[in-house]
Short mmCIF file of C-alpha atoms in Angstrom, two decimals:
data_model
loop_
_atom_site.label_atom_id
_atom_site.label_comp_id
_atom_site.label_asym_id
_atom_site.label_seq_id
_atom_site.Cartn_x
_atom_site.Cartn_y
_atom_site.Cartn_z
CA ALA A 1 0.28 0.46 -0.45
CA GLN A 2 0.82 3.39 -0.68
CA LYS A 3 2.91 5.25 2.80
CA VAL A 4 3.66 8.62 3.00
CA THR A 5 6.23 9.62 5.34
CA GLN A 6 6.56 13.73 6.69
CA ALA A 7 9.80 12.51 9.59
CA GLN A 8 9.73 16.14 10.89
CA THR A 9 7.42 16.82 13.01
CA GLU A 10 7.67 20.89 13.75
CA ILE A 11 10.15 22.70 12.25
CA SER A 12 10.73 26.34 13.52
CA VAL A 13 13.32 28.78 11.98
CA VAL A 14 13.82 32.71 11.81
CA GLU A 15 12.89 34.74 9.33
CA LYS A 16 14.94 35.02 6.14
CA GLU A 17 16.17 30.96 6.69
CA ASP A 18 16.13 28.41 4.65
CA VAL A 19 14.06 25.87 5.42
CA THR A 20 13.99 21.64 4.11
CA LEU A 21 10.56 20.02 3.91
CA ASP A 22 11.19 16.26 3.78
CA CYS A 23 9.09 13.85 2.20
CA VAL A 24 9.72 10.14 1.43
CA TYR A 25 6.90 8.10 0.15
CA GLU A 26 6.41 4.20 -0.66
CA THR A 27 4.64 3.25 -3.67
CA ARG A 28 3.72 0.29 -6.23
CA ASP A 29 2.65 1.61 -9.20
CA THR A 30 5.06 2.58 -11.93
CA THR A 31 2.55 6.20 -12.71
CA TYR A 32 1.99 8.30 -9.54
CA TYR A 33 1.61 11.48 -9.22
CA LEU A 34 3.40 13.73 -5.86
CA PHE A 35 1.70 16.94 -3.91
CA TRP A 36 2.33 18.93 -1.89
CA TYR A 37 -0.53 21.34 0.08
CA LYS A 38 0.41 24.11 2.29
CA GLN A 39 -2.65 24.31 5.09
CA PRO A 40 -2.76 28.22 6.98
CA PRO A 41 -4.45 28.52 10.66
CA SER A 42 -8.33 28.82 8.91
CA GLY A 43 -7.79 25.09 7.30
CA GLU A 44 -8.13 24.59 3.94
CA LEU A 45 -5.26 23.18 1.75
CA VAL A 46 -3.80 25.04 -0.31
CA PHE A 47 -2.40 23.34 -3.31
CA LEU A 48 1.37 24.08 -3.89
CA ILE A 49 2.73 21.04 -6.75
CA ARG A 50 1.57 18.07 -9.35
CA ARG A 51 5.34 16.13 -9.33
CA ASN A 52 3.85 13.29 -12.63
CA SER A 53 6.31 10.10 -11.59
CA PHE A 54 7.71 10.68 -14.54
CA ASP A 55 9.64 13.64 -14.48
CA GLU A 56 12.48 14.13 -12.36
CA GLN A 57 13.07 17.04 -13.28
CA ASN A 58 13.68 19.98 -10.02
CA GLU A 59 11.20 22.98 -9.66
CA ILE A 60 11.52 26.58 -9.10
CA SER A 61 8.63 28.86 -7.88
CA GLY A 62 9.43 32.21 -6.79
CA ARG A 63 11.32 31.12 -3.21
CA TYR A 64 9.94 28.29 -3.59
CA SER A 65 11.34 24.72 -4.80
CA TRP A 66 11.28 20.82 -5.30
CA ASN A 67 13.60 18.30 -5.36
CA PHE A 68 12.61 15.19 -6.53
CA GLN A 69 14.12 11.41 -7.08
CA LYS A 70 12.99 8.50 -7.50
CA SER A 71 16.18 6.76 -6.53
CA THR A 72 15.36 7.52 -3.02
CA SER A 73 11.44 7.54 -3.57
CA SER A 74 11.96 11.46 -2.09
CA PHE A 75 10.46 14.76 -2.49
CA ASN A 76 12.20 17.14 -0.83
CA PHE A 77 10.43 21.47 -0.48
CA THR A 78 12.91 23.91 0.05
CA ILE A 79 11.32 27.48 1.08
CA THR A 80 14.05 30.03 0.20
CA ALA A 81 14.16 33.44 2.38
CA SER A 82 11.57 32.27 4.49
CA GLN A 83 8.44 34.44 5.56
CA VAL A 84 5.96 34.46 8.85
CA VAL A 85 3.55 33.96 6.18
CA ASP A 86 4.63 30.72 5.67
CA SER A 87 3.78 29.91 8.97
CA ALA A 88 1.52 26.80 8.44
CA VAL A 89 1.25 23.01 8.05
CA TYR A 90 2.96 20.97 4.95
CA PHE A 91 1.31 18.11 3.86
CA CYS A 92 3.07 15.77 1.25
CA ALA A 93 1.27 13.69 -0.93
CA LEU A 94 0.85 10.53 -3.31
CA SER A 95 -2.15 10.01 -5.61
CA GLU A 96 -3.52 6.35 -5.45
CA LEU A 97 -4.96 4.72 -8.65
CA THR A 98 -8.13 2.85 -7.04
CA GLN A 99 -10.12 0.22 -7.48
CA GLY A 100 -13.01 2.04 -8.72
CA GLY A 101 -11.29 3.60 -11.49
CA SER A 102 -10.88 6.88 -9.28
CA GLU A 103 -7.50 8.37 -7.64
CA LYS A 104 -7.76 9.16 -3.77
CA LEU A 105 -5.09 11.08 -2.44
CA VAL A 106 -2.58 9.36 0.34
CA PHE A 107 -1.45 11.88 2.75
CA GLY A 108 2.13 12.12 5.22
CA LYS A 109 1.12 13.38 8.99
CA GLY A 110 2.35 17.27 8.04
CA THR A 111 5.40 19.10 9.45
CA LYS A 112 4.31 22.58 11.50
CA LEU A 113 6.24 25.16 9.97
CA THR A 114 6.90 28.10 12.30
CA VAL A 115 8.84 31.14 10.71
CA ASN A 116 9.49 33.61 14.11
CA PRO A 117 10.16 37.61 12.79
CA LYS B 1 -14.85 31.40 -10.64
CA ALA B 2 -15.70 30.14 -6.98
CA GLY B 3 -14.23 27.64 -5.23
CA VAL B 4 -15.34 24.26 -3.06
CA THR B 5 -17.51 25.54 -0.87
CA GLN B 6 -18.44 23.61 2.93
CA THR B 7 -21.22 24.18 5.06
CA PRO B 8 -21.40 24.44 8.42
CA ARG B 9 -18.18 25.19 8.81
CA TYR B 10 -18.08 24.75 12.75
CA LEU B 11 -20.77 22.52 14.22
CA ILE B 12 -20.68 21.14 17.74
CA LYS B 13 -22.94 17.59 18.90
CA THR B 14 -23.34 15.74 21.38
CA ARG B 15 -22.42 12.10 21.99
CA GLY B 16 -25.58 9.70 19.54
CA GLN B 17 -26.84 12.45 17.54
CA GLN B 18 -26.05 12.13 13.80
CA VAL B 19 -24.40 14.98 12.03
CA THR B 20 -24.98 16.07 8.02
CA LEU B 21 -22.26 17.91 6.01
CA SER B 22 -22.44 19.71 3.34
CA CYS B 23 -20.41 20.69 0.22
CA SER B 24 -20.34 22.27 -3.00
CA PRO B 25 -17.20 21.44 -6.07
CA ILE B 26 -16.64 24.44 -8.21
CA SER B 27 -18.81 24.85 -10.97
CA GLY B 28 -18.43 22.02 -13.63
CA HIS B 29 -16.40 19.37 -11.84
CA ARG B 30 -17.96 15.84 -10.95
CA SER B 31 -15.89 14.28 -8.86
CA VAL B 32 -16.68 14.93 -4.80
CA SER B 33 -13.89 13.31 -2.17
CA TRP B 34 -14.28 13.82 1.34
CA TYR B 35 -11.26 13.80 3.83
CA GLN B 36 -11.25 13.66 7.97
CA GLN B 37 -8.06 15.41 9.70
CA THR B 38 -7.44 14.10 13.20
CA PRO B 39 -4.38 15.56 14.90
CA GLY B 40 -3.79 12.22 15.89
CA GLN B 41 -4.67 9.91 12.75
CA GLY B 42 -3.93 12.91 9.93
CA LEU B 43 -5.46 13.04 6.63
CA GLN B 44 -7.74 10.03 6.11
CA PHE B 45 -9.79 9.28 2.64
CA LEU B 46 -13.50 9.29 3.29
CA PHE B 47 -15.45 8.35 0.04
CA GLU B 48 -15.00 9.44 -3.20
CA TYR B 49 -18.50 10.31 -5.37
CA PHE B 50 -18.87 10.59 -9.67
CA SER B 51 -21.97 10.97 -10.94
CA GLU B 52 -24.30 10.57 -8.52
CA THR B 53 -22.22 7.17 -7.26
CA GLN B 54 -19.74 6.27 -4.64
CA ARG B 55 -16.17 5.06 -6.45
CA ASN B 56 -14.00 4.40 -3.74
CA LYS B 57 -14.62 4.22 0.24
CA GLY B 58 -11.87 4.59 2.75
CA ASN B 59 -11.80 2.70 5.74
CA PHE B 60 -14.53 4.27 8.03
CA PRO B 61 -17.75 2.35 9.68
CA GLY B 62 -20.73 1.74 8.73
CA ARG B 63 -21.82 5.34 10.35
CA PHE B 64 -19.88 7.19 7.93
CA SER B 65 -21.89 7.29 4.69
CA GLY B 66 -22.69 10.36 1.79
CA ARG B 67 -24.81 10.79 -1.07
CA GLN B 68 -24.33 12.78 -4.33
CA PHE B 69 -26.77 15.52 -6.38
CA SER B 70 -27.39 15.61 -9.95
CA ASN B 71 -25.74 19.08 -9.59
CA SER B 72 -22.38 17.19 -7.97
CA ARG B 73 -23.32 18.89 -4.49
CA SER B 74 -22.13 16.28 -2.23
CA GLU B 75 -23.14 15.11 1.65
CA MET B 76 -21.72 13.61 3.62
CA ASN B 77 -23.99 12.12 7.00
CA VAL B 78 -22.52 10.30 10.82
CA SER B 79 -24.37 8.79 12.72
CA THR B 80 -24.10 7.56 16.60
CA LEU B 81 -21.52 10.21 16.93
CA GLU B 82 -18.72 9.00 19.70
CA LEU B 83 -16.29 11.53 20.62
CA GLY B 84 -13.20 9.78 18.55
CA ASP B 85 -15.69 11.83 15.14
CA SER B 86 -14.20 14.83 16.10
CA ALA B 87 -11.84 16.29 13.48
CA LEU B 88 -12.02 18.26 10.81
CA TYR B 89 -14.05 17.23 7.79
CA LEU B 90 -13.19 18.62 4.23
CA CYS B 91 -13.83 18.02 1.20
CA ALA B 92 -12.58 18.09 -2.82
CA SER B 93 -13.67 18.30 -6.12
CA SER B 94 -11.70 17.60 -9.33
CA LEU B 95 -12.71 18.00 -13.30
CA GLU B 96 -12.69 14.69 -13.71
CA LEU B 97 -10.65 14.38 -17.30
CA ALA B 98 -8.19 11.88 -18.83
CA GLY B 99 -5.34 11.54 -16.93
CA TYR B 100 -4.55 12.80 -12.83
CA ASN B 101 -7.52 15.32 -11.61
CA GLU B 102 -6.11 18.05 -9.58
CA GLN B 103 -7.98 18.24 -6.47
CA PHE B 104 -9.56 21.33 -5.24
CA PHE B 105 -10.62 21.11 -1.82
CA GLY B 106 -12.67 23.38 0.69
CA PRO B 107 -11.84 25.20 3.77
CA GLY B 108 -13.35 22.59 5.53
CA THR B 109 -16.37 21.96 8.46
CA ARG B 110 -14.73 22.04 12.25
CA LEU B 111 -16.93 19.08 14.38
CA THR B 112 -16.74 18.51 17.50
CA VAL B 113 -18.69 15.74 19.52
CA LEU B 114 -18.73 16.34 23.17
#
């Protein structure tokens, strides 16, 4: 069965520091998608990125970057020059194709990031 | 374009009662999924509906049920509430095109069972 592990439960940094959130996944599927979501205190899950299993190119979006390494089954997320507004819980997720033909997300436990001024 | 909406946002119930939560997907989206989020278990998949049919169900007891209407709006029902049902219930909708379909989440309904 699919599994997503986020070993870091909580991380606290000072503003402007860089921070990396780790994500390790397990799957037997050859085709799958990986995701990162941000959950601010309001509770809504905000989509950050989707990565296809066949695309191992790293991606950068502003201060955010993602490092996908199939060889180590990892999909790590780095925030450069962190800001207080980055404080949230971040979830890594893996898509799982179900018997019904639909896809469901398998989430990690999340990493709570606190950025202090 | 309006996002996924969920009502109510907050709910307080007592043990043994039942509750119905509502989710309105993004216009044009036909698939609706439900997730339960608790501090202990994290985010767990409840079920998914497409064209008024349940396509998949997570590992939850029969007290948890749902349905989807012809306009794609979905409701989930929890009967005989237990303290452990206190959670944030998140709904997500997707367009359902060939290939992967990104799920857009609503703000959630926070249920407290006393």
